[in-house]
Amino acid sequence: MSRAVGIDFGTTNSAVAVADDGGAVTLLPLPAPGGGVTSTWRTILYFESGEDPGQVLISAGAAAIERYAESGGQGRLIQSIKSHLASELFSGTHAAGRHYRIEELIATFLRKLRAAVAVDLGRRAVVGRPVRYWGAQTADDETRALERMKAALALAGFDDVSFEYEPVAAARRYAARLDHEELVVIADFGGGTSDFSVVRVGGPGGAQVLSTSGVAIAGDAFDARLVDHVVSPALGRGSTYEAEFGRTMPVPPWLYSNLRRWHHLSFLRSPKTTALLDKIRHGASDPAGIDRLIHVIEDDLGLPLHQSIEANKRALSASAAAPFAFDHAGISLASDVARADFDAWIAEDLAAIDEAVQEALDRAGVTPGAVQRVFATGGSSLVPAVRARLAATFGPDRLLGGDELTSVAWGLAAVAADR
């Protein structure tokens, strides 16, 4: 039996779906810790040296996080690879003694994904892409991202590939529910980007895409705001130290910029930064905070710290307030976070998302009142402030969700069946 394959390679999570000859779509189960299965994998790789000379062991998904914890972080953990696709400045990185091009990193993850599913995926696939790649400023940046992604797919055995906008794929998932025509806005909130499409669905001609728009702001940006306001102040941000000749100097803010994305923390583990922190510590107005910062850097605690941040963000989606707690050997951070404060911290991000929504409407030549439904998908669509902004624009009765982490993969497989 032939299969139409849809691959959602996401900044944070990835999923695979297939459609059979009759067009029935199935999300493929992936192995999870403890012998279970899951419909998504974290888009993450862990490289470590094996026992034999030159041997490199590579784990992907949840297994990568497990190996990172079990090995004490001695290897190299890499995530959010997709967010570098458009960058002219980033072409690859070193891990376990060798250099990997960005195409090789993505191909490595895709090979692991291919090997983990119980069916042969073949060589043809429809692959999702954001409306605007994270960091893309020009058409050349977009072209670079697509060429790199296509090369990575070819290295992973997918040499007959077409791309589809992720919100358009999500529209297919929504349209499968309908027995009539509707004008809908598909709002896809991922880890790195938020993408929007105005689509007419449910008609005899299939989905008709009227417009698309996107902005490089989503879940990772929300996490960064929590780091700025909850974590960094406890690590000495905003404090001062006594420098040469008795001058009072602010602790450099750039130290904390690398905390906003946990895999950037390793950039601070350099002799130059270590010497600077030692100098700051001896004249610090907040020595305890600087000690905590040094501890986080030296013990490479970026991953567990951001896991606590994500847990707090999820809890705030369910409660008006939630405790933030991070406990690790030698350091303990705790504070209460109110959802109202979190909403205020991400207000600038929400305003940029509002502009992208309006851009999609303007391009389609429709008003919010003409839109019959808004289908919100992606993990960040569960953030109450995000849903509230959509409800304020379109009305709460028009806002729908569901299959937040898998609707894009489902829709990509449906598109693949058509093609």
Coordinates of C-alpha atoms in Angstrom, one line a residue:
M1 CA 0.0 0.0 0.0
S2 CA 1.3 3.4 -0.9
R3 CA 1.4 6.1 1.7
A4 CA 1.3 9.9 1.5
V5 CA 3.7 11.3 4.1
G6 CA 3.4 14.6 6.0
I7 CA 6.3 15.8 8.2
D8 CA 5.9 18.7 10.6
F9 CA 9.5 19.6 11.6
G10 CA 8.9 22.2 14.3
T11 CA 11.1 24.5 16.3
T12 CA 10.0 22.8 19.5
N13 CA 8.1 19.6 18.5
S14 CA 7.9 17.4 15.4
A15 CA 5.4 14.9 14.2
V16 CA 4.7 12.6 11.2
A17 CA 1.4 11.5 9.7
V18 CA 0.5 9.3 6.7
A19 CA -2.6 9.0 4.5
D20 CA -3.6 5.8 2.8
D21 CA -4.9 5.3 -0.7
G22 CA -8.4 6.2 0.5
G23 CA -7.2 9.5 2.1
A24 CA -7.5 8.3 5.7
V25 CA -4.9 10.1 7.8
T26 CA -3.0 8.5 10.7
L27 CA -0.6 10.1 13.1
L28 CA 2.3 7.8 13.6
P29 CA 3.2 6.9 17.2
L30 CA 6.7 7.6 18.3
P31 CA 8.5 5.9 21.2
A32 CA 8.3 7.7 24.5
P33 CA 10.2 7.3 27.8
G34 CA 9.2 4.3 29.9
G35 CA 8.1 2.2 26.9
G36 CA 5.1 4.3 26.0
V37 CA 4.3 6.1 22.8
T38 CA 3.6 9.7 21.9
S39 CA 2.4 11.6 18.8
T40 CA 5.2 14.2 19.0
W41 CA 8.9 14.3 19.6
R42 CA 10.8 17.3 21.0
T43 CA 13.0 18.6 18.2
I44 CA 16.3 18.0 20.0
L45 CA 19.5 16.1 19.6
Y46 CA 22.2 15.0 22.1
F47 CA 25.7 14.1 21.0
E48 CA 28.2 12.3 23.2
S49 CA 31.4 10.4 22.8
G50 CA 31.3 6.6 22.9
E51 CA 33.8 4.3 24.5
D52 CA 35.6 3.5 21.3
P53 CA 38.0 6.2 19.8
G54 CA 36.1 8.5 17.5
Q55 CA 32.7 6.9 18.3
V56 CA 29.8 9.4 18.5
L57 CA 26.5 8.4 20.1
I58 CA 23.4 10.4 19.1
S59 CA 20.0 10.5 20.7
A60 CA 16.9 12.4 19.5
G61 CA 13.6 13.5 21.1
A62 CA 12.8 12.6 24.7
A63 CA 15.7 10.1 24.6
A64 CA 18.1 13.0 24.1
I65 CA 16.9 14.8 27.2
E66 CA 17.1 11.6 29.2
R67 CA 20.7 11.0 28.0
Y68 CA 21.6 14.6 28.8
A69 CA 20.4 14.1 32.4
E70 CA 22.0 10.7 32.8
S71 CA 25.4 11.8 31.5
G72 CA 25.5 14.9 33.6
G73 CA 25.4 17.1 30.6
Q74 CA 28.9 16.0 29.4
G75 CA 27.9 15.9 25.8
R76 CA 26.3 18.5 23.5
L77 CA 22.5 19.1 23.5
I78 CA 21.1 21.0 20.5
Q79 CA 17.6 22.2 20.0
S80 CA 15.6 24.9 18.1
I81 CA 17.6 24.0 15.0
K82 CA 14.9 25.3 12.8
S83 CA 15.3 28.8 14.1
H84 CA 18.8 29.0 12.5
L85 CA 17.7 27.9 8.9
A86 CA 17.4 31.5 7.6
S87 CA 20.6 32.8 9.2
E88 CA 23.6 33.6 7.0
L89 CA 25.8 33.8 10.1
F90 CA 25.0 30.2 11.3
S91 CA 26.1 27.3 9.1
G92 CA 26.8 24.6 11.7
T93 CA 28.3 23.8 15.0
H94 CA 30.7 21.3 16.7
A95 CA 29.5 18.3 18.7
A96 CA 31.4 15.3 20.1
G97 CA 34.6 16.2 18.3
R98 CA 33.4 17.0 14.8
H99 CA 31.7 19.8 12.8
Y100 CA 28.1 19.3 11.7
R101 CA 26.5 21.5 9.0
I102 CA 23.0 22.7 9.8
E103 CA 21.7 20.4 7.0
E104 CA 23.4 17.5 8.7
L105 CA 21.9 18.3 12.1
I106 CA 18.4 18.3 10.7
A107 CA 19.0 15.2 8.6
T108 CA 20.3 13.4 11.7
F109 CA 17.1 14.2 13.5
L110 CA 14.9 13.2 10.6
R111 CA 16.8 9.9 10.2
K112 CA 16.1 9.2 13.9
L113 CA 12.4 10.1 13.3
R114 CA 12.2 7.9 10.3
A115 CA 13.8 4.9 12.1
A116 CA 11.4 5.4 15.1
V117 CA 8.2 4.9 13.2
A118 CA 6.8 1.4 12.4
V119 CA 6.3 2.0 8.7
D120 CA 8.5 2.7 5.7
L121 CA 8.1 6.4 4.9
G122 CA 9.7 6.1 1.4
R123 CA 11.3 9.1 -0.3
R124 CA 8.3 11.4 -1.0
A125 CA 6.8 13.8 1.6
V126 CA 5.0 17.1 2.0
V127 CA 6.9 19.1 4.6
G128 CA 5.6 22.1 6.6
R129 CA 7.2 25.5 6.5
P130 CA 6.3 28.7 8.4
V131 CA 5.0 31.7 6.5
R132 CA 8.1 33.5 7.6
Y133 CA 11.2 31.7 8.9
W134 CA 12.5 32.8 12.3
G135 CA 15.1 35.6 11.7
A136 CA 14.4 36.0 8.0
Q137 CA 14.6 39.6 6.9
T138 CA 14.9 39.3 3.2
A139 CA 13.8 37.0 0.3
D140 CA 17.3 35.7 0.2
D141 CA 17.0 34.6 3.9
E142 CA 13.7 32.7 3.0
T143 CA 15.4 31.1 0.0
R144 CA 18.4 30.0 2.2
A145 CA 16.1 28.4 4.7
L146 CA 14.1 26.4 2.1
E147 CA 17.3 25.3 0.3
R148 CA 18.9 24.1 3.6
M149 CA 15.7 22.3 4.6
K150 CA 15.4 20.6 1.2
A151 CA 19.1 19.5 1.4
A152 CA 18.6 18.1 4.9
L153 CA 15.5 16.2 3.8
A154 CA 17.5 14.7 0.9
L155 CA 20.2 13.6 3.2
A156 CA 17.6 11.9 5.3
G157 CA 16.3 10.0 2.3
F158 CA 13.4 12.3 1.3
D159 CA 14.5 13.5 -2.2
D160 CA 11.0 14.1 -3.6
V161 CA 9.7 16.9 -1.4
S162 CA 7.2 19.7 -1.7
F163 CA 6.5 22.3 1.0
E164 CA 3.2 23.7 2.4
Y165 CA 2.6 26.5 4.8
E166 CA 1.9 25.2 8.2
P167 CA -1.3 27.2 8.8
V168 CA -2.6 26.0 5.5
A169 CA -2.0 22.4 6.6
A170 CA -3.8 23.2 9.9
A171 CA -6.7 24.4 7.8
R172 CA -7.0 21.0 6.2
R173 CA -7.4 19.5 9.7
Y174 CA -10.1 21.9 10.5
A175 CA -11.9 21.5 7.2
A176 CA -12.1 17.7 7.8
R177 CA -14.7 18.6 10.5
L178 CA -17.0 20.5 8.1
D179 CA -19.9 19.6 5.9
H180 CA -20.3 23.2 4.6
E181 CA -18.2 26.1 3.5
E182 CA -16.7 28.6 5.9
L183 CA -14.3 31.5 5.8
V184 CA -11.8 30.8 8.6
V185 CA -8.6 32.2 10.0
I186 CA -6.0 29.6 10.9
A187 CA -3.7 30.7 13.7
D188 CA -0.7 28.5 14.2
F189 CA 1.3 29.4 17.3
G190 CA 4.6 27.4 17.4
G191 CA 7.8 27.6 19.4
G192 CA 9.6 30.1 17.1
T193 CA 6.9 31.6 14.8
S194 CA 3.2 32.5 14.8
D195 CA 1.6 32.1 11.4
F196 CA -1.8 33.1 10.1
S197 CA -3.9 32.2 7.0
V198 CA -7.3 33.4 5.8
V199 CA -8.8 30.3 4.1
R200 CA -12.1 29.4 2.6
V201 CA -12.7 25.8 3.5
G202 CA -15.4 23.1 3.1
G203 CA -16.3 24.0 -0.5
P204 CA -16.4 21.7 -3.5
G205 CA -13.0 23.0 -4.7
G206 CA -11.2 22.3 -1.5
A207 CA -9.3 24.9 0.6
Q208 CA -8.8 28.3 -1.1
V209 CA -6.0 30.3 0.6
L210 CA -6.8 34.0 0.4
S211 CA -3.8 35.3 2.4
T212 CA -0.9 34.4 4.7
S213 CA 1.2 36.3 7.2
G214 CA 3.6 35.5 10.0
V215 CA 5.8 36.9 12.7
A216 CA 8.9 35.4 14.4
I217 CA 7.3 35.5 17.9
A218 CA 5.8 32.6 19.8
G219 CA 6.4 30.3 22.7
D220 CA 10.2 30.8 22.9
A221 CA 9.6 34.5 23.2
F222 CA 7.1 34.0 26.0
D223 CA 9.7 31.8 27.8
A224 CA 12.3 34.5 27.4
R225 CA 10.0 37.1 29.1
L226 CA 9.7 34.8 32.1
V227 CA 13.4 34.4 32.3
D228 CA 13.8 38.2 32.2
H229 CA 11.4 38.9 35.0
V230 CA 11.5 35.8 37.2
V231 CA 14.9 34.2 36.8
S232 CA 17.5 36.9 35.9
P233 CA 16.8 39.3 38.8
A234 CA 17.5 36.4 41.2
L235 CA 20.8 35.9 39.4
G236 CA 22.0 39.5 39.9
R237 CA 20.5 41.3 36.8
G238 CA 20.1 45.0 37.5
S239 CA 22.7 45.0 40.3
T240 CA 26.1 46.7 40.3
Y241 CA 29.7 46.0 41.1
E242 CA 32.8 48.0 42.1
A243 CA 35.2 48.2 39.3
E244 CA 38.7 49.7 39.0
F245 CA 39.4 53.0 40.7
G246 CA 36.2 52.6 42.8
R247 CA 33.8 53.1 39.9
T248 CA 30.4 51.6 40.3
M249 CA 29.4 49.7 37.2
P250 CA 26.2 47.8 36.2
V251 CA 26.5 44.1 35.8
P252 CA 26.5 43.7 31.9
P253 CA 23.0 42.9 30.6
W254 CA 24.4 40.8 27.8
L255 CA 25.3 38.1 30.4
Y256 CA 21.5 37.6 30.9
S257 CA 20.6 37.7 27.2
N258 CA 22.2 34.3 26.9
L259 CA 19.9 32.9 29.6
R260 CA 16.8 33.7 27.4
R261 CA 17.4 30.7 25.2
W262 CA 18.8 27.9 27.4
H263 CA 21.1 26.3 24.7
H264 CA 22.9 29.7 24.4
L265 CA 24.1 29.3 28.0
S266 CA 27.2 27.4 26.8
F267 CA 28.3 30.6 25.1
L268 CA 29.1 32.0 28.6
R269 CA 31.4 29.1 29.5
S270 CA 34.6 30.8 28.2
P271 CA 37.8 31.9 30.1
K272 CA 37.1 35.5 29.3
T273 CA 33.5 35.4 30.8
T274 CA 34.8 33.4 33.8
A275 CA 37.4 36.1 34.5
L276 CA 34.8 38.8 34.2
L277 CA 32.3 37.1 36.5
D278 CA 35.1 36.6 39.1
K279 CA 35.9 40.3 39.0
I280 CA 32.2 41.2 39.3
R281 CA 31.7 38.8 42.2
H282 CA 34.4 40.4 44.3
G283 CA 32.8 43.8 44.1
A284 CA 29.1 42.9 43.7
S285 CA 26.3 44.7 45.3
D286 CA 24.4 41.4 45.1
P287 CA 27.0 38.7 45.7
A288 CA 24.5 36.0 46.3
G289 CA 22.8 36.6 43.0
I290 CA 26.1 36.6 41.1
D291 CA 27.0 33.3 42.9
R292 CA 23.8 31.8 41.6
L293 CA 24.6 33.0 38.1
I294 CA 28.0 31.5 38.2
H295 CA 26.6 28.3 39.5
V296 CA 24.0 28.1 36.7
I297 CA 26.8 28.7 34.1
E298 CA 29.4 26.4 35.5
D299 CA 27.0 23.5 36.0
D300 CA 25.3 24.2 32.6
L301 CA 21.8 24.3 34.2
G302 CA 20.1 25.9 31.2
L303 CA 18.0 22.9 30.3
P304 CA 16.5 22.2 33.8
L305 CA 16.1 25.9 34.4
H306 CA 14.0 26.3 31.2
Q307 CA 12.1 23.1 32.1
S308 CA 11.0 24.9 35.2
I309 CA 10.1 28.0 33.2
E310 CA 8.0 25.9 30.8
A311 CA 6.3 24.2 33.7
N312 CA 5.4 27.6 35.2
K313 CA 4.1 28.9 31.8
R314 CA 1.8 25.8 31.5
A315 CA 0.6 26.2 35.0
L316 CA -0.3 29.9 34.3
S317 CA -2.5 28.7 31.5
A318 CA -4.6 26.9 34.0
S319 CA -4.5 29.2 37.0
A320 CA -4.5 32.9 37.8
A321 CA -1.2 32.4 39.7
A322 CA 1.4 29.7 39.8
P323 CA 4.6 29.1 41.7
F324 CA 8.0 29.1 39.9
A325 CA 10.4 26.6 41.5
F326 CA 13.8 25.5 40.5
D327 CA 15.8 23.3 42.9
H328 CA 19.2 21.9 42.0
A329 CA 22.3 21.0 44.0
G330 CA 23.7 24.3 45.3
I331 CA 20.9 26.5 44.0
S332 CA 17.2 27.1 44.8
L333 CA 14.9 29.7 43.2
A334 CA 11.3 30.2 44.1
S335 CA 8.7 32.9 43.5
D336 CA 5.0 33.3 42.9
V337 CA 4.0 34.4 39.4
A338 CA 0.7 36.0 38.6
R339 CA -0.9 35.5 35.2
A340 CA -1.7 39.2 35.1
D341 CA 2.0 40.0 35.4
F342 CA 2.9 37.4 32.7
D343 CA 0.3 39.0 30.4
A344 CA 1.9 42.4 30.9
W345 CA 5.4 41.0 30.2
I346 CA 4.3 39.5 26.9
A347 CA 2.2 42.5 25.9
E348 CA 4.7 43.7 23.3
D349 CA 4.8 40.2 21.7
L350 CA 1.0 40.1 21.7
A351 CA 0.9 43.4 19.9
A352 CA 3.2 42.1 17.2
I353 CA 1.0 39.0 16.8
D354 CA -2.1 41.3 16.5
E355 CA -0.3 43.2 13.7
A356 CA 0.4 39.9 11.8
V357 CA -3.3 38.9 12.2
Q358 CA -4.4 42.2 10.8
E359 CA -1.9 41.9 7.9
A360 CA -3.5 38.6 7.0
L361 CA -7.0 40.1 7.0
D362 CA -5.9 43.2 5.0
R363 CA -4.2 41.0 2.3
A364 CA -7.4 38.9 2.0
G365 CA -9.6 42.0 1.9
V366 CA -11.8 40.9 4.7
T367 CA -12.9 42.3 8.0
P368 CA -12.9 40.4 11.3
G369 CA -16.7 40.4 11.2
A370 CA -16.6 38.4 7.9
V371 CA -14.6 35.6 9.5
Q372 CA -16.8 32.7 10.6
R373 CA -14.3 30.7 12.6
V374 CA -10.8 31.0 14.0
F375 CA -9.0 27.7 14.4
A376 CA -6.1 28.2 16.9
T377 CA -3.4 25.5 16.9
G378 CA 0.1 25.0 18.2
G379 CA 1.2 24.8 21.8
S380 CA 1.3 28.5 22.4
S381 CA -2.4 28.8 21.4
L382 CA -3.2 27.5 24.9
V383 CA -1.8 30.7 26.5
P384 CA -4.9 32.5 27.8
A385 CA -3.6 35.9 26.8
V386 CA -3.2 34.7 23.2
R387 CA -6.7 33.3 23.1
A388 CA -8.0 36.5 24.7
R389 CA -6.5 38.7 21.9
L390 CA -8.1 36.5 19.2
A391 CA -11.4 36.5 21.1
A392 CA -11.2 40.3 21.3
T393 CA -10.7 40.6 17.5
F394 CA -13.1 38.0 16.3
G395 CA -15.5 37.2 19.2
P396 CA -15.1 34.4 21.7
D397 CA -17.9 32.3 20.1
R398 CA -15.9 32.0 16.8
L399 CA -12.7 30.7 18.5
L400 CA -12.0 27.0 18.3
G401 CA -9.0 24.8 19.1
G402 CA -8.0 21.2 19.2
D403 CA -5.1 18.9 18.2
E404 CA -2.8 21.7 19.1
L405 CA 0.4 19.8 18.6
T406 CA -0.6 17.5 15.7
S407 CA -3.0 19.3 13.4
V408 CA -0.2 20.5 11.1
A409 CA 1.2 17.0 10.6
W410 CA -2.3 15.7 10.0
G411 CA -3.0 18.4 7.4
L412 CA 0.3 17.9 5.7
A413 CA -0.5 14.2 5.1
A414 CA -3.9 15.2 3.7
V415 CA -2.2 17.6 1.3
A416 CA 0.3 14.8 0.4
A417 CA -2.6 12.5 -0.5
D418 CA -4.0 15.2 -2.8
R419 CA -0.7 15.7 -4.6

